[in-house]
XYZ file of C-alpha atoms in Angstrom:
492
model
C -20.660 84.752 -60.565
C -24.439 84.629 -60.571
C -24.437 81.268 -62.363
C -22.027 79.759 -59.799
C -24.147 81.017 -56.876
C -27.301 79.595 -58.469
C -25.636 76.195 -58.978
C -24.497 76.131 -55.338
C -28.015 76.946 -54.107
C -29.498 74.210 -56.294
C -27.079 71.620 -54.895
C -27.862 72.691 -51.321
C -31.601 72.425 -51.987
C -31.152 68.927 -53.387
C -29.123 67.926 -50.311
C -31.827 69.295 -47.971
C -34.538 67.420 -49.865
C -32.575 64.162 -49.683
C -32.003 64.662 -45.975
C -35.709 65.294 -45.310
C -36.766 62.283 -47.396
C -34.311 60.024 -45.573
C -35.773 61.033 -42.220
C -39.330 60.547 -43.401
C -39.060 57.294 -45.370
C -42.353 55.484 -45.212
C -41.349 52.127 -43.739
C -39.009 51.132 -40.927
C -36.378 48.682 -42.160
C -37.113 45.063 -41.249
C -34.721 42.162 -41.597
C -36.008 38.647 -40.979
C -32.486 37.314 -40.505
C -31.782 39.790 -37.679
C -35.160 40.686 -36.237
C -36.916 37.356 -36.675
C -34.343 35.664 -34.440
C -33.344 38.627 -32.309
C -33.568 36.652 -29.091
C -30.869 34.283 -30.300
C -27.143 34.816 -29.996
C -26.294 38.434 -30.734
C -22.524 38.362 -31.115
C -22.410 40.936 -33.908
C -19.692 43.308 -32.722
C -18.052 43.714 -36.110
C -21.305 44.662 -37.827
C -22.438 46.979 -35.058
C -19.049 48.702 -34.761
C -18.696 49.248 -38.512
C -18.980 52.828 -39.695
C -22.026 53.408 -41.855
C -23.087 56.580 -43.586
C -26.705 56.975 -44.702
C -27.164 58.333 -48.206
C -28.559 61.843 -48.071
C -27.604 62.443 -44.422
C -24.359 64.321 -44.984
C -22.370 65.485 -41.961
C -21.083 68.572 -43.740
C -22.614 72.038 -43.659
C -21.561 72.525 -47.288
C -22.261 70.081 -50.095
C -19.162 68.042 -51.001
C -19.090 67.295 -54.719
C -15.516 66.073 -55.263
C -15.422 62.281 -55.273
C -12.022 62.087 -53.571
C -13.418 63.878 -50.492
C -16.327 61.484 -50.027
C -14.182 58.855 -48.324
C -15.550 57.296 -45.130
C -13.875 58.748 -42.047
C -14.388 59.310 -38.348
C -15.963 62.640 -37.495
C -13.483 64.841 -35.643
C -15.321 66.501 -32.773
C -14.763 69.117 -30.083
C -16.824 68.884 -26.890
C -18.223 71.865 -25.026
C -20.146 72.007 -21.748
C -21.652 74.607 -19.423
C -20.898 74.193 -15.707
C -23.858 75.707 -13.839
C -23.876 73.793 -10.534
C -21.912 71.205 -8.586
C -18.155 70.834 -8.352
C -15.519 71.027 -11.060
C -15.139 67.247 -10.803
C -18.845 66.817 -11.613
C -18.432 68.973 -14.727
C -15.381 66.966 -15.808
C -17.203 63.646 -15.262
C -20.127 64.879 -17.359
C -17.789 65.883 -20.194
C -15.948 62.539 -19.912
C -19.279 60.737 -20.302
C -20.057 62.888 -23.352
C -16.687 61.850 -24.797
C -17.582 58.177 -24.259
C -20.919 58.745 -26.002
C -19.161 60.418 -28.941
C -16.692 57.542 -29.288
C -19.558 55.039 -29.165
C -21.226 56.937 -32.008
C -18.032 56.639 -34.066
C -16.326 59.996 -33.544
C -12.753 61.019 -32.737
C -12.677 63.429 -29.779
C -9.999 66.109 -30.241
C -10.608 68.575 -27.418
C -13.009 69.618 -24.653
C -14.101 72.987 -23.322
C -16.097 73.882 -20.170
C -17.616 77.302 -19.529
C -18.541 78.385 -15.966
C -21.872 80.234 -16.061
C -24.938 80.675 -13.857
C -27.105 79.479 -16.742
C -26.558 78.723 -20.458
C -26.512 81.736 -22.765
C -29.848 82.202 -24.528
C -28.184 82.971 -27.882
C -25.069 80.805 -28.245
C -25.297 78.462 -25.191
C -21.755 79.351 -24.023
C -21.661 83.111 -24.625
C -20.238 85.114 -27.522
C -16.670 85.318 -26.167
C -16.427 81.607 -25.484
C -18.016 80.890 -28.874
C -15.199 82.833 -30.600
C -12.647 80.896 -28.534
C -14.387 77.660 -29.571
C -14.146 78.723 -33.227
C -10.365 79.174 -32.862
C -10.053 75.703 -31.297
C -12.105 74.179 -34.134
C -9.862 75.817 -36.752
C -6.632 74.751 -34.988
C -7.729 71.147 -34.448
C -9.373 70.694 -37.843
C -12.646 69.508 -36.289
C -15.794 69.199 -38.368
C -18.359 68.873 -35.534
C -19.049 70.494 -32.149
C -21.019 68.518 -29.534
C -22.672 70.410 -26.660
C -23.272 68.721 -23.300
C -26.930 69.722 -23.040
C -30.051 70.147 -25.133
C -29.865 73.201 -27.382
C -32.841 75.201 -28.583
C -33.176 75.706 -32.352
C -32.049 79.324 -31.936
C -28.924 78.384 -29.981
C -28.092 75.793 -32.633
C -28.328 78.343 -35.456
C -26.341 81.077 -33.695
C -23.549 78.749 -32.541
C -23.202 77.255 -36.027
C -22.992 80.784 -37.471
C -20.005 81.496 -35.196
C -18.020 78.243 -35.369
C -18.808 77.542 -39.074
C -19.094 73.756 -38.562
C -21.936 71.414 -37.690
C -23.200 71.687 -34.090
C -25.222 68.959 -32.351
C -26.347 68.519 -28.752
C -26.345 65.630 -26.297
C -29.861 64.543 -27.280
C -28.998 64.279 -30.988
C -25.887 62.262 -30.097
C -27.837 59.744 -27.994
C -30.464 59.438 -30.728
C -27.693 58.678 -33.239
C -26.316 55.897 -31.003
C -29.785 54.420 -30.570
C -30.323 54.485 -34.346
C -27.064 52.541 -34.845
C -27.888 49.911 -32.212
C -31.598 49.308 -32.884
C -31.974 45.762 -34.215
C -35.628 44.768 -33.760
C -38.605 46.190 -35.620
C -39.996 47.688 -32.410
C -36.654 49.236 -31.483
C -36.265 50.819 -34.912
C -39.796 52.233 -34.777
C -39.230 53.697 -31.309
C -35.959 55.331 -32.368
C -37.552 56.731 -35.534
C -40.400 58.251 -33.486
C -37.963 59.846 -31.032
C -35.868 61.258 -33.905
C -38.890 62.836 -35.568
C -40.093 64.317 -32.264
C -36.657 65.864 -31.841
C -36.325 67.127 -35.420
C -39.833 68.574 -35.837
C -39.085 71.952 -34.163
C -35.608 72.028 -35.743
C -36.593 72.002 -39.420
C -35.156 75.485 -39.818
C -33.761 76.140 -43.267
C -35.104 72.964 -44.833
C -36.711 74.433 -47.924
C -37.248 77.911 -46.471
C -35.674 79.439 -49.618
C -37.948 77.439 -51.920
C -41.002 79.044 -53.474
C -44.471 78.408 -52.110
C -46.692 75.787 -53.663
C -49.793 76.868 -55.570
C -52.928 77.081 -53.421
C -56.627 77.639 -54.014
C -58.290 77.831 -57.420
C -59.589 74.919 -59.432
C -56.682 72.832 -60.631
C -54.064 75.461 -59.704
C -52.448 77.501 -62.456
C -52.768 81.251 -62.869
C -56.085 81.926 -61.143
C -55.107 81.020 -57.571
C -56.244 82.744 -54.400
C -53.025 82.596 -52.424
C -49.441 81.395 -52.321
C -50.245 78.091 -50.498
C -47.841 76.194 -48.253
C -44.088 76.610 -48.126
C -41.894 73.525 -48.466
C -41.088 73.585 -44.735
C -44.786 73.536 -43.830
C -45.290 70.536 -46.096
C -42.353 68.770 -44.431
C -43.795 69.430 -40.975
C -47.170 68.028 -41.982
C -45.570 64.900 -43.466
C -43.508 64.349 -40.298
C -46.614 64.681 -38.094
C -48.427 62.138 -40.272
C -45.435 59.787 -40.057
C -45.294 60.211 -36.250
C -48.986 59.288 -35.985
C -48.335 56.173 -38.078
C -45.344 55.229 -35.894
C -47.400 55.595 -32.703
C -50.049 53.263 -34.134
C -47.396 50.678 -35.085
C -45.752 50.835 -31.644
C -49.161 50.435 -29.983
C -49.782 47.293 -32.058
C -46.365 45.891 -31.094
C -47.100 46.706 -27.442
C -50.188 44.492 -27.655
C -48.012 41.448 -28.420
C -45.741 42.250 -25.490
C -48.773 42.639 -23.191
C -50.164 39.240 -24.282
C -46.882 37.524 -23.380
C -46.792 39.344 -20.042
C -50.387 38.340 -19.240
C -49.560 34.718 -20.080
C -46.705 34.811 -17.573
C -49.036 36.335 -14.982
C -51.676 33.681 -15.671
C -49.092 30.984 -15.027
C -47.994 32.812 -11.857
C -44.390 33.130 -13.077
C -42.527 35.835 -11.091
C -40.525 38.361 -13.115
C -37.230 40.107 -12.382
C -36.062 43.164 -14.373
C -32.424 44.195 -14.707
C -32.161 47.989 -14.794
C -29.194 50.275 -14.463
C -26.850 52.834 -15.957
C -25.513 52.178 -19.424
C -22.332 50.065 -19.518
C -22.834 48.949 -15.893
C -22.782 45.282 -16.962
C -26.495 44.370 -17.199
C -26.127 42.098 -20.236
C -23.051 40.437 -18.708
C -25.093 39.722 -15.572
C -27.950 38.295 -17.669
C -25.498 36.012 -19.486
C -23.963 34.898 -16.191
C -27.351 34.114 -14.606
C -29.075 32.479 -17.593
C -26.486 31.839 -20.339
C -28.559 34.039 -22.664
C -25.709 34.824 -25.073
C -26.697 38.460 -25.692
C -24.224 41.007 -27.018
C -21.666 42.158 -24.444
C -19.441 45.069 -25.366
C -17.538 47.790 -23.527
C -19.648 50.533 -25.087
C -22.537 52.750 -24.045
C -25.996 51.515 -25.098
C -24.600 48.291 -26.606
C -27.935 46.644 -25.691
C -31.072 48.399 -26.869
C -33.767 45.764 -27.400
C -35.090 44.044 -24.242
C -34.332 40.347 -23.779
C -36.458 38.069 -21.559
C -35.041 34.735 -20.403
C -36.268 31.874 -18.216
C -34.302 31.239 -15.025
C -34.519 29.119 -11.874
C -33.708 29.891 -8.267
C -31.494 27.487 -6.244
C -34.692 26.028 -4.735
C -36.078 25.269 -8.210
C -38.581 28.140 -8.551
C -39.035 29.365 -12.134
C -38.934 33.102 -12.912
C -38.220 35.361 -15.885
C -35.244 37.702 -16.117
C -35.549 40.750 -18.415
C -32.613 42.852 -19.632
C -33.639 46.458 -20.387
C -32.137 49.452 -22.148
C -29.487 51.333 -20.174
C -30.163 54.744 -18.680
C -27.960 57.822 -18.645
C -27.925 61.263 -17.041
C -30.271 63.731 -18.728
C -31.895 60.957 -20.781
C -33.867 62.792 -23.505
C -37.572 63.059 -22.773
C -38.319 61.939 -26.343
C -36.608 58.623 -25.645
C -38.449 58.033 -22.370
C -41.766 58.567 -24.159
C -40.858 56.510 -27.241
C -39.467 53.599 -25.183
C -42.237 53.654 -22.565
C -43.692 50.334 -23.802
C -40.251 48.701 -23.513
C -39.573 50.200 -20.094
C -42.878 48.795 -18.816
C -40.958 45.543 -18.260
C -39.457 47.328 -15.239
C -42.785 48.606 -13.911
C -44.542 45.237 -14.312
C -41.804 43.187 -12.629
C -41.883 41.702 -9.118
C -38.257 42.641 -8.390
C -35.715 45.076 -9.852
C -32.003 44.255 -9.959
C -30.516 47.755 -10.060
C -27.035 47.239 -11.495
C -24.390 49.906 -10.822
C -20.735 50.044 -11.845
C -18.726 49.708 -8.633
C -15.540 50.905 -10.359
C -17.128 54.175 -11.541
C -15.813 57.405 -9.917
C -19.332 58.494 -8.890
C -21.712 55.515 -8.532
C -24.220 57.494 -6.425
C -24.887 59.799 -9.363
C -25.566 56.784 -11.578
C -28.001 55.399 -9.007
C -29.841 58.747 -8.795
C -30.115 59.043 -12.600
C -31.589 55.546 -12.968
C -34.055 56.038 -10.107
C -35.274 59.231 -11.754
C -36.186 57.307 -14.912
C -37.752 54.504 -12.823
C -39.985 57.157 -11.246
C -40.912 58.429 -14.728
C -42.181 54.990 -15.787
C -44.120 54.483 -12.534
C -42.071 51.651 -11.012
C -41.329 53.178 -7.609
C -43.367 50.540 -5.740
C -41.334 47.570 -7.033
C -38.798 46.098 -4.545
C -35.186 46.829 -5.503
C -31.849 45.102 -4.956
C -28.756 47.180 -5.740
C -26.228 44.924 -7.513
C -22.773 46.514 -7.365
C -21.086 44.998 -10.419
C -17.395 44.928 -11.426
C -16.384 44.251 -7.826
C -13.136 42.702 -9.068
C -12.060 46.084 -10.518
C -13.461 48.347 -7.768
C -11.718 49.823 -4.741
C -12.596 47.621 -1.698
C -13.022 50.677 0.535
C -15.373 52.270 -1.986
C -17.372 49.032 -2.169
C -17.758 48.930 1.616
C -18.840 52.573 1.720
C -21.421 52.049 -1.042
C -22.829 48.941 0.666
C -23.197 50.880 3.924
C -25.191 53.581 2.099
C -27.340 51.097 0.143
C -28.762 48.715 2.736
C -30.278 46.238 0.244
C -27.152 45.700 -1.868
C -24.689 42.993 -2.886
C -21.278 43.148 -4.592
C -20.736 40.827 -7.581
C -18.563 40.424 -10.647
C -20.366 39.206 -13.746
C -16.988 38.617 -15.430
C -15.445 36.342 -12.765
C -18.617 34.986 -11.113
C -17.814 36.524 -7.719
C -20.966 36.838 -5.578
C -23.302 35.275 -8.189
C -24.353 32.391 -5.913
C -25.165 34.833 -3.106
C -27.169 36.952 -5.573
C -29.225 33.921 -6.637
C -30.000 33.138 -2.995
C -31.049 36.759 -2.445
C -33.344 36.676 -5.506
C -34.902 33.463 -4.176
C -35.566 35.119 -0.820
C -36.949 38.360 -2.278
C -39.297 36.946 -4.935
C -42.971 36.817 -3.842
C -43.854 33.406 -2.500
C -47.165 31.539 -2.898
C -49.375 32.075 0.133
C -51.015 28.645 0.679
C -49.177 25.572 1.992
C -50.734 22.280 0.859
C -49.981 18.582 1.507
C -51.600 16.264 -1.065
C -51.348 12.720 -2.371
C -51.704 13.159 -6.133
C -52.514 9.995 -8.159
C -50.195 9.227 -11.030
C -53.098 9.777 -13.411
C -53.021 13.490 -12.472
C -49.376 14.139 -13.311
C -50.209 17.588 -14.717
C -50.936 18.835 -11.181
C -47.468 17.718 -10.062
C -45.905 19.560 -13.018
C -47.916 22.717 -12.193
C -46.767 22.483 -8.578
C -43.160 22.553 -9.775
C -43.609 25.432 -12.249
C -46.126 27.620 -10.400
C -45.342 26.873 -6.746
C -42.556 26.009 -4.354
C -42.066 22.301 -3.657
C -41.052 21.715 -0.032
C -40.926 17.901 -0.220
C -41.853 15.211 -2.739
C -42.181 11.438 -2.224
C -43.296 8.767 -4.690
C -45.561 6.143 -3.078
C -47.618 3.212 -4.365
C -50.782 5.338 -4.426
C -49.242 8.417 -6.053
C -46.950 11.402 -5.459
C -46.986 12.788 -1.916
C -46.407 16.518 -2.215
C -45.842 19.227 0.331
C -45.926 22.510 -1.572
C -46.556 26.212 -1.197
C -48.837 27.378 -4.020
C -51.271 30.133 -4.991
C -54.986 29.871 -4.229
C -56.070 28.646 -7.689
C -53.701 25.664 -7.664
C -54.499 24.993 -4.000
C -58.188 24.540 -4.901
C -57.210 22.113 -7.704
C -55.131 20.077 -5.216
C -57.826 20.165 -2.507
C -59.540 16.880 -3.565
C -56.269 15.032 -2.896
C -55.446 16.434 0.543
C -55.601 14.019 3.529
C -58.644 15.796 4.989
C -60.742 15.133 1.868
C -59.204 11.855 0.722
């Protein structure tokens, strides 16, 4: 009996060590085929939807040694939420969104449970009685995972797992798992890895706590040591902190490249438009419709993670950039907001925000409020905003009219059918900042670069080719106006 117990403990220790090493591997994976051309066509549904299990990151509380039980399968999950405020419909919508997140992560949702409380229980999140009821549901349904609709403290996680006897994760861990599956670029993978380590650092309970302490003090270790030294868990924490510092340095270096590109666009006076909105609202579909970008479009939450910037033109011929950003969600984990701050700066640095909302959603106002909260977090409250109510072809017409009355600067479109896209382009043209100086100049044909700059950096009102040169009437910024000044009628 003692030998069997010792063998089981050894196998569990090995599993914990593998799990820790997998989280703290020294280099973020980089694929030239995927990441080197990540702005190309991203139609990779089959690869992204495929189930993958990382070696050493087992989903079982107990080590599974029999080969026949190591087959790849969907995790069978039970959802549980705490209803503290709002209506019963709000609580049901929140749990329905959690179910969509779980399915996106590759899980099979078996059941859902909501507990009405003034505040979550400090010990088990849902209370001891409801935890016992949850255990019975888990046993009856054969589930192997419980997902809580909130962020659990390490203590709540331990106590709830002790009651239900299966793995317990919270909403934050679920979103981090989805991000880890969908990260394609080197920067995206680094940001997800940083957020995962920030989340896991205070939750390293049990990882090596039963292992003996390392030798400390003394010259060369051995018998004559002053103290027991560090435990394995302390060593793991130190290694994770070192890895987090390395990740922050790498992300800062990647941010420099993004800043250089942004400054180049500013130098050329190219206006920028950012597409922001709730996850699965149709942002990538709208980008494809406006620019033909060819980015991945899928009916799944967080299908797009890495930002995509594309060149576009208004109906009047003005050039601007259109940036697709990561989707937002209610109660977006703080770790993600911090880790993806450099990516989300595309929103704060833009001249106009297209705030996309799903018009067919049961509660679009809640989606709008959740996105605006994140926009405030990244300091983009001063940027003009147009609310684009997408999926108008599938929405209730009365609901669309009500939403457009509430949101004064709004337009209803359908990225799938093209409904309202022309009107949206006209609205973007009207809302983008216009050059302040109007100039009329006769530019000789030997100075064709000025004519090209007038087209790319300004707004051409009229253009006529004469024997002496190109007669331009344009609205441009001050720098280009000074370059055109020698060719204006007053100075010619």
